GROMACS .gro file of C-alpha atoms in nm:
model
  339
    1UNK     CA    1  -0.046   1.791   7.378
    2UNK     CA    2  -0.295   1.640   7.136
    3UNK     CA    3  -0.226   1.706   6.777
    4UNK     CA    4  -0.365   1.926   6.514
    5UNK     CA    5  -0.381   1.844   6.170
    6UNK     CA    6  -0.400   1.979   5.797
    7UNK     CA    7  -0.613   1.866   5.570
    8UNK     CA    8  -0.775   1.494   5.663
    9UNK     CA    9  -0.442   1.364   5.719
   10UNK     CA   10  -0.447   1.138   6.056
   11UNK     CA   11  -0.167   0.939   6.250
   12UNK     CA   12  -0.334   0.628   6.096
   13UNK     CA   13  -0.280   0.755   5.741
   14UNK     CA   14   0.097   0.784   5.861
   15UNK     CA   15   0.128   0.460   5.986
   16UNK     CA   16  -0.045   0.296   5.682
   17UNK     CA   17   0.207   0.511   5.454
   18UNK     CA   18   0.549   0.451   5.703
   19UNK     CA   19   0.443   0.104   5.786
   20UNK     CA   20   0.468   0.135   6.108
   21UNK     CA   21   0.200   0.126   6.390
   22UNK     CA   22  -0.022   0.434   6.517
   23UNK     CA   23   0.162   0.369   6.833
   24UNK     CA   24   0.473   0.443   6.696
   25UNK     CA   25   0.356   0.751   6.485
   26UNK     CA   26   0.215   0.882   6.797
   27UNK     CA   27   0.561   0.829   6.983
   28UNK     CA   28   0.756   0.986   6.708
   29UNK     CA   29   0.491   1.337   6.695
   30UNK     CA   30   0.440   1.363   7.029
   31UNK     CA   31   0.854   1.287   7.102
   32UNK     CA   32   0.694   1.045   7.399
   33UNK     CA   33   0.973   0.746   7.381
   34UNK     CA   34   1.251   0.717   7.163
   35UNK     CA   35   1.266   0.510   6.865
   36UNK     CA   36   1.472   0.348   6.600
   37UNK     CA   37   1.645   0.686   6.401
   38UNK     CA   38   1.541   0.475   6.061
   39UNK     CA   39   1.164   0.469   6.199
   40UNK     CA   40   1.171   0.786   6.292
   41UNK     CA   41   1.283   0.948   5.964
   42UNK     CA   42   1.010   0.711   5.774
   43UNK     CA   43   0.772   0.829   6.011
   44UNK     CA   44   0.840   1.263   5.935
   45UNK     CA   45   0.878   1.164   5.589
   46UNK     CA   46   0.487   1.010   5.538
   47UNK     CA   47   0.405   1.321   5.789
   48UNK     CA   48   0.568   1.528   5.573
   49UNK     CA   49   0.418   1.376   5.262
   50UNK     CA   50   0.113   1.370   5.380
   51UNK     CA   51   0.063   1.714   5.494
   52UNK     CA   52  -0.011   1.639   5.847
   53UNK     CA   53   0.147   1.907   6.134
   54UNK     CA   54   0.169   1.874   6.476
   55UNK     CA   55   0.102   2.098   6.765
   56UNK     CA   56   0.373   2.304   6.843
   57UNK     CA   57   0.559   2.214   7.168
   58UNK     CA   58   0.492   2.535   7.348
   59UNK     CA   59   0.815   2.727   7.126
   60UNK     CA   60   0.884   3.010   7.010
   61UNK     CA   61   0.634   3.247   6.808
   62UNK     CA   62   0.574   3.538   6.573
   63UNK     CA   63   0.875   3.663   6.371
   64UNK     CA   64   1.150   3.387   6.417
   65UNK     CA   65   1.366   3.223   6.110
   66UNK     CA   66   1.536   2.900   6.158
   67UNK     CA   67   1.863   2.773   6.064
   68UNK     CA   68   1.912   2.393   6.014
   69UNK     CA   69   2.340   2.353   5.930
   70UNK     CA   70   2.644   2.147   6.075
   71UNK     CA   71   2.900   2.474   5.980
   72UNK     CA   72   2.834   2.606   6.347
   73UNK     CA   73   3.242   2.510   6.465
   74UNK     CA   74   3.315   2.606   6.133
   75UNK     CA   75   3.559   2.881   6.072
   76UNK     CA   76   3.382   3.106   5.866
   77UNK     CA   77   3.032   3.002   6.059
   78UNK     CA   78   3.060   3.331   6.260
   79UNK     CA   79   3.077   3.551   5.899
   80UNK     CA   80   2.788   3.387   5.789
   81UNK     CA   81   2.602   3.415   6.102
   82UNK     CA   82   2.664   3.769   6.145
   83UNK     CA   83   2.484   3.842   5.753
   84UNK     CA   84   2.198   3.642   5.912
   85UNK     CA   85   2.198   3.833   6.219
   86UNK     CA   86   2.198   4.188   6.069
   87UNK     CA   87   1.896   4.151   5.793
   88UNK     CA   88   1.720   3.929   6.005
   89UNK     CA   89   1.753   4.198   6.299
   90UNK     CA   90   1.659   4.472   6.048
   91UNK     CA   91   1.328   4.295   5.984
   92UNK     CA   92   1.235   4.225   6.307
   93UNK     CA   93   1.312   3.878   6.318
   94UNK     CA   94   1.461   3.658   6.577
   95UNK     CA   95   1.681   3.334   6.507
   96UNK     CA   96   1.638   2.977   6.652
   97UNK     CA   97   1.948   2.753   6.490
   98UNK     CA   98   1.942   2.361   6.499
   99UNK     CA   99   2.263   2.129   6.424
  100UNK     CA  100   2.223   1.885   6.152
  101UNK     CA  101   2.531   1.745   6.188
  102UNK     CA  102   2.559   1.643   5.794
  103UNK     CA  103   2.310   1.374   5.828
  104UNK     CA  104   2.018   1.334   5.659
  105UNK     CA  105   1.796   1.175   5.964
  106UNK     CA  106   1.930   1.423   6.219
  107UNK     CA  107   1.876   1.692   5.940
  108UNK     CA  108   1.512   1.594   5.923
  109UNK     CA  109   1.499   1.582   6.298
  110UNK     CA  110   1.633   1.943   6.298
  111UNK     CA  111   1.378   2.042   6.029
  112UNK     CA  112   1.107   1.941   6.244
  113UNK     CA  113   1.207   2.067   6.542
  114UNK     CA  114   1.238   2.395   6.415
  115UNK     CA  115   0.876   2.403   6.240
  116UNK     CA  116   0.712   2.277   6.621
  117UNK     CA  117   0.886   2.621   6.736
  118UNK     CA  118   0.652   2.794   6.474
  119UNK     CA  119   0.984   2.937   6.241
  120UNK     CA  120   0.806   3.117   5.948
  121UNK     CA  121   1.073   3.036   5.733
  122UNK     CA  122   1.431   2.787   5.791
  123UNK     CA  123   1.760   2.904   5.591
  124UNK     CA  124   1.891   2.515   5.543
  125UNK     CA  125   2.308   2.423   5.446
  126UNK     CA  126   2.202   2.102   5.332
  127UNK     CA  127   2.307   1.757   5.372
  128UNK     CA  128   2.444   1.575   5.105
  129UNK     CA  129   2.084   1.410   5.101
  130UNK     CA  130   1.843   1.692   5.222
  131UNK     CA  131   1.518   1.513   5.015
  132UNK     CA  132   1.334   1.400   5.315
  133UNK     CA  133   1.348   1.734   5.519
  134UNK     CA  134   1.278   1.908   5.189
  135UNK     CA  135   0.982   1.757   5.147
  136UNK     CA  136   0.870   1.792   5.509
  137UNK     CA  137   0.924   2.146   5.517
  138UNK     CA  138   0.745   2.179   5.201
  139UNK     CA  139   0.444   1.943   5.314
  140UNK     CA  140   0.404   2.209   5.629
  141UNK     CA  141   0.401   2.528   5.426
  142UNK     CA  142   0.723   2.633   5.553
  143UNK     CA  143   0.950   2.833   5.299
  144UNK     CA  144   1.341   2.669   5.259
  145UNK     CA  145   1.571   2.896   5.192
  146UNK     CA  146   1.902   2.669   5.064
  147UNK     CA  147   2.215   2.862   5.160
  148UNK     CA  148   2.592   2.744   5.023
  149UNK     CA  149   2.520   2.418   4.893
  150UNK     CA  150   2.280   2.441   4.635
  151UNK     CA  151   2.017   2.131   4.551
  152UNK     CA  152   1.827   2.015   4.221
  153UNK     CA  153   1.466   2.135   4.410
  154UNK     CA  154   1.283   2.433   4.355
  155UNK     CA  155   1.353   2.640   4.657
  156UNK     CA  156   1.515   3.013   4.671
  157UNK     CA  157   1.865   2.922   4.716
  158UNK     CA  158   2.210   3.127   4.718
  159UNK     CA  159   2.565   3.048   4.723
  160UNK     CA  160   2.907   3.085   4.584
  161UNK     CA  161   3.076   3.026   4.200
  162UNK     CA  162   3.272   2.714   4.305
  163UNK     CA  163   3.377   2.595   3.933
  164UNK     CA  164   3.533   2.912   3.785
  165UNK     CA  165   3.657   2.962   4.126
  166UNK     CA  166   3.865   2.670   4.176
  167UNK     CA  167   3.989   2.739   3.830
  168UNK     CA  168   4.138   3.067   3.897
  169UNK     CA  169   4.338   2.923   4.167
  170UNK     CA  170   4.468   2.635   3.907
  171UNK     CA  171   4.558   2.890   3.648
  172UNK     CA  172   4.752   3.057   3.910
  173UNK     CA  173   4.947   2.746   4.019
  174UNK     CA  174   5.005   2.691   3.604
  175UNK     CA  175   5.124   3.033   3.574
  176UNK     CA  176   5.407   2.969   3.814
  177UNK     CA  177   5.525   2.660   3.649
  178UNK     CA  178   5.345   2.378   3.819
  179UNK     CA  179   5.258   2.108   3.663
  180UNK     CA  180   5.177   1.822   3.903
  181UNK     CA  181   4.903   1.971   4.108
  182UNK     CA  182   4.675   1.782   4.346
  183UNK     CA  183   4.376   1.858   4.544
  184UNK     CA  184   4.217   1.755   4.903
  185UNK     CA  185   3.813   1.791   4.841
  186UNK     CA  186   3.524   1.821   5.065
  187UNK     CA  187   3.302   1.594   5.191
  188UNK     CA  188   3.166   1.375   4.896
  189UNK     CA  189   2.838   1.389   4.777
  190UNK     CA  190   2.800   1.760   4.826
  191UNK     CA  191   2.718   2.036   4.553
  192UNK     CA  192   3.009   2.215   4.705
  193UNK     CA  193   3.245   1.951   4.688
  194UNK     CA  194   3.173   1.830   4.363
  195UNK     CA  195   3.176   2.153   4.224
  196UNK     CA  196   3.474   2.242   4.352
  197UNK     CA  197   3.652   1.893   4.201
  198UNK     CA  198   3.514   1.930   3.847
  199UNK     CA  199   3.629   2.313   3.863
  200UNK     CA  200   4.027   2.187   3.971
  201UNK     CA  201   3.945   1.917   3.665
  202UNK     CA  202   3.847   2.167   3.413
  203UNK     CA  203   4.097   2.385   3.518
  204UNK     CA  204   4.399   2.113   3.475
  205UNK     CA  205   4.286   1.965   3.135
  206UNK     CA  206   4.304   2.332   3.022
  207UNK     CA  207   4.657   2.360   3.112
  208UNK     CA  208   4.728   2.026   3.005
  209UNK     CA  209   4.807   1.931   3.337
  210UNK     CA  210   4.762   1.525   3.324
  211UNK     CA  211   4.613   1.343   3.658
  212UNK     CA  212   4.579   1.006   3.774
  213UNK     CA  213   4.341   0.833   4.044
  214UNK     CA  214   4.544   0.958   4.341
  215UNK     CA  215   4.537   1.324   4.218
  216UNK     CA  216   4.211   1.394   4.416
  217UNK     CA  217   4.221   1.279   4.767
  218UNK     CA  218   3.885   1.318   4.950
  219UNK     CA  219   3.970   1.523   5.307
  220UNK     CA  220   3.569   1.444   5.418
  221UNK     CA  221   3.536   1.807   5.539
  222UNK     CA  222   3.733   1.755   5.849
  223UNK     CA  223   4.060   1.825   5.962
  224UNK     CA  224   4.212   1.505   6.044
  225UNK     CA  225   4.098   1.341   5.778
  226UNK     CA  226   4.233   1.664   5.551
  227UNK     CA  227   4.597   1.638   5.741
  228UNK     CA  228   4.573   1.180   5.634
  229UNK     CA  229   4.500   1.320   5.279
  230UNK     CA  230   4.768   1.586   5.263
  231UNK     CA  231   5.023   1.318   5.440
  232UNK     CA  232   4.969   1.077   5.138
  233UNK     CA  233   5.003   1.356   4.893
  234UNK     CA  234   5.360   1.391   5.044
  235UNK     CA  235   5.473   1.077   5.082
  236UNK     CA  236   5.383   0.920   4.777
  237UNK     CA  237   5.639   0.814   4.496
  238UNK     CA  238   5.594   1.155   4.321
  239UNK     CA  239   5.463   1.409   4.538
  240UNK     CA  240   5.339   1.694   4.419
  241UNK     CA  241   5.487   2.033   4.402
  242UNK     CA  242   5.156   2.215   4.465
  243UNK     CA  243   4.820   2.099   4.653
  244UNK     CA  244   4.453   2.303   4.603
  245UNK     CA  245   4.229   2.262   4.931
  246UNK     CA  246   3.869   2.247   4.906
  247UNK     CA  247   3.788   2.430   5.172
  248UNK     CA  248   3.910   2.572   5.525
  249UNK     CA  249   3.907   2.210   5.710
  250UNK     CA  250   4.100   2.105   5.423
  251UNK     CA  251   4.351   2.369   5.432
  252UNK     CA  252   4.460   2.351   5.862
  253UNK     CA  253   4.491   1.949   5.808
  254UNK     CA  254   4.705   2.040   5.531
  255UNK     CA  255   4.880   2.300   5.716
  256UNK     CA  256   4.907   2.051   6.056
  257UNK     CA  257   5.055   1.754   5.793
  258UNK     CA  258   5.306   1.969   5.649
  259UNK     CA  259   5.426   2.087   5.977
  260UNK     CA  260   5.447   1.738   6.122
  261UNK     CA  261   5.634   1.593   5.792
  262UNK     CA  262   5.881   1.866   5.831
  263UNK     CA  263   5.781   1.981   5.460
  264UNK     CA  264   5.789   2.359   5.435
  265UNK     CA  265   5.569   2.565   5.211
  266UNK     CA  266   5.582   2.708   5.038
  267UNK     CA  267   5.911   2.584   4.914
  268UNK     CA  268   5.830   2.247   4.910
  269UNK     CA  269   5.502   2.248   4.795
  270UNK     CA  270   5.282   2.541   4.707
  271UNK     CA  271   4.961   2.539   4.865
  272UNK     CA  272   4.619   2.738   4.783
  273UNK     CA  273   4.265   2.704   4.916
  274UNK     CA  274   3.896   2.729   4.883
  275UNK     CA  275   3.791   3.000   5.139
  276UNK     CA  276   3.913   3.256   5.376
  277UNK     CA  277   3.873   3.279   5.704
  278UNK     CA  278   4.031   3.552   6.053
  279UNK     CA  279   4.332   3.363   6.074
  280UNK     CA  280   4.438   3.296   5.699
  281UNK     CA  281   4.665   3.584   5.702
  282UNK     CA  282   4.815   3.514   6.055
  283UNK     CA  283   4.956   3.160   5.891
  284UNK     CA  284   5.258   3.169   5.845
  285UNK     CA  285   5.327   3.180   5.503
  286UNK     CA  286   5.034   3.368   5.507
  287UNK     CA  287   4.761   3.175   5.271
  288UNK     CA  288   4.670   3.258   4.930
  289UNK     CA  289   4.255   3.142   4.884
  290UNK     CA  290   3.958   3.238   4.701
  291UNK     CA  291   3.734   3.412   4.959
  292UNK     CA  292   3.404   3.319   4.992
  293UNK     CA  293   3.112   3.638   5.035
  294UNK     CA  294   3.019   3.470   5.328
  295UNK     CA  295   2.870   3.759   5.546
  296UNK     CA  296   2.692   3.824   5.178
  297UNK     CA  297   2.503   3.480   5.142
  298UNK     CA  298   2.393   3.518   5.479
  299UNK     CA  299   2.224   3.811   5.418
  300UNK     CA  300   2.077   3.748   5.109
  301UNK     CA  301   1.949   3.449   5.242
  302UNK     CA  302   1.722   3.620   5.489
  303UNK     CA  303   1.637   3.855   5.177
  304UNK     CA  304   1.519   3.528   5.017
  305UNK     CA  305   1.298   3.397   5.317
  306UNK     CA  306   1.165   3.778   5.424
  307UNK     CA  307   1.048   3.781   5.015
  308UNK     CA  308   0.942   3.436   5.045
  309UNK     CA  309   0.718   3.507   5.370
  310UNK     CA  310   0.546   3.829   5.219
  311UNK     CA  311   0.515   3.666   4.861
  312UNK     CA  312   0.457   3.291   4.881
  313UNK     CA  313   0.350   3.217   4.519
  314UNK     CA  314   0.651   3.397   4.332
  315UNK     CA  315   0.891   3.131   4.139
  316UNK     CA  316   1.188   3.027   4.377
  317UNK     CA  317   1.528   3.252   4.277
  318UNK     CA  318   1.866   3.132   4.233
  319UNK     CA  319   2.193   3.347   4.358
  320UNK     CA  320   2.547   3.252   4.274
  321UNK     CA  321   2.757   3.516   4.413
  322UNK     CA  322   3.095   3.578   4.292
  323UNK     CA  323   3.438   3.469   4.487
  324UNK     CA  324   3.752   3.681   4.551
  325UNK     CA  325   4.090   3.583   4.494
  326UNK     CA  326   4.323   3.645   4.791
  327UNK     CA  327   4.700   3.708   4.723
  328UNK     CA  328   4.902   3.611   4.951
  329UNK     CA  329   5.286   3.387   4.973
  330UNK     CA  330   5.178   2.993   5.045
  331UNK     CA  331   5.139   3.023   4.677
  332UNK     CA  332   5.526   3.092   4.686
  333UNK     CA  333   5.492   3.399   4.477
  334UNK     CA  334   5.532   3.812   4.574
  335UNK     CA  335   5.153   3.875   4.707
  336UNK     CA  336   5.200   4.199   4.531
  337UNK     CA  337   5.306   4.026   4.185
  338UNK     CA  338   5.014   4.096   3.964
  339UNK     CA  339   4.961   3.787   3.803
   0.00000   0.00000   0.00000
């Protein structure tokens, strides 16, 4: 299908701008042969840049959103979805969903794929470097709503407190008497994660709580690697006597590593997390976690991209929504102790 364009912007102004040839622009638009993933995101990034959109590749149209995100095995993914699902559903909108897979050139990929299908708007869970699709999206007059991880770009965005969060889980663990306290974080380079670890750091120098390099052990937002990071916790020359997860992957590989070192919690180590999810009070001890308003920042997502659709110029908003703190026994406490 020949392309359209916006603007003046050709495939040769592409090519001059990528520095590649018009060949290969015309092979990455037009998807006709496969080539290298680092042409390919130079290529969307000048199209982006530039303005330039193709012709969409007979998808979907009218009222569709997209969503661009890697959380789709994720625990909590169904929560979220189901927020989406509802507003979008009560607007008349449909829902076309492309895996990102946390990297920036498949992300991009995604981002396009989604704007051939003609989405009027694409809720995004970003990358930990979401700059290229970012632009693109913005250089096709698409609105971006950001959802959970929030970005330094000016785009309508929502998500969760993840500083004071973190914190109230810390000041819990210091209220029972804890005083060597580690965490397993996300996946590095996120807003998320990093909030998350400068939260547990606040939180610690306020106690007085003193750490030391191997205090925060990166998990990399996956189980396996969470149940390496919680094994070297425990094993180490002075373990310690209660661990903070950064997030549901976090928490089952540190779960799975306890079980398999034969360390019990919580009487051997206190463990709390970052977000809840169906089967957190089916563990047995049953998990203590700040709860995420995950069904909530799905919906006000949509609320952000149906507002964005009917009012394009308005200045891009910014919602933090507020966590829950879940009370339960991995903590090693009475759930129904108040403090």
């Amino acid at each position: 299908m020949a392309p359209r364009t916006r603007g003046s912007a050709t495939m040769a102004d592409i090519a001059r701008l990528s520095g590649v040839s018009v060949t290969t622009v015309s092979h990455v638009i037009n998807r006709t042969r496969p080539v290298r993933e680092e042409t390919e995101a130079a290529v969307l990034a000048a199209a982006g840049q530039l303005g330039y959109q193709a012709a969409p590749a007979g998808g979907a149209t009218g009222r569709v959103l997209g969503i661009a995100s890697s959380a789709f095995s994720n625990p909590s993914f169904s929560d979220l979805l189901h927020g989406i699902e509802q507003v979008a559903s009560r607007n008349g909108y449909s829902l076309l969903l492309s895996d990102t897979r946390d990297d920036a050139v498949t992300e991009l990929r995604a981002m396009t794929e989604l704007i051939d299908h003609r989405v009027q708007a694409i809720l995004l869970a970003p990358s930990a470097e979401p700059g290229a699709a970012l632009d693109y999206a913005r250089g096709q007059d698409v609105p971006v709503v950001v959802l959970d991880r929030m970005v330094d770009a000016a785009v309508d965005q929502v998500g969760s407190d993840n500083v004071d969060s973190i914190g109230v889980l810390v000041d819990h663990l210091a209220g029972l008497g804890h005083t060597r306290i580690a965490m397993i974080s996300g996946m590095p380079g996120l807003s998320t994660t990093e909030e998350r670890v400068e939260g547990f750091r606040r939180a610690t120098a306020r106690h007085g709580i003193a750490l030391d390099d191997g205090s925060v052990v990166s998990g990399q937002g996956a189980d396996e690697a969470s149940q390496e990071a919680m094994t070297r916790l425990m094993t180490s020359a002075q373990p310690p006597t209660a661990v903070v997860t950064g997030n549901n992957r976090a928490t089952i590989g540190a779960m799975r590593a306890a079980r398999h070192l034969g360390v019990e919690v919580p009487r051997d180590v206190a463990l709390v997390g970052y977000d809840d999810f169906d089967w957190a009070d089916l563990f047995h001890p049953r998990l203590t976690v700040i709860a995420q308003p995950t069904t909530q920042i799905g919906e006000s997502a949509v609320d952000l991209a149906v507002s964005r659709i009917l009012d394009p110029d308005r200045a891009p908003r910014r919602l933090t929504l507020a966590t829950t703190f879940v009370h339960r026994e991995s903590c090693g406490c009475d759930p129904h102790d108040p403090r």
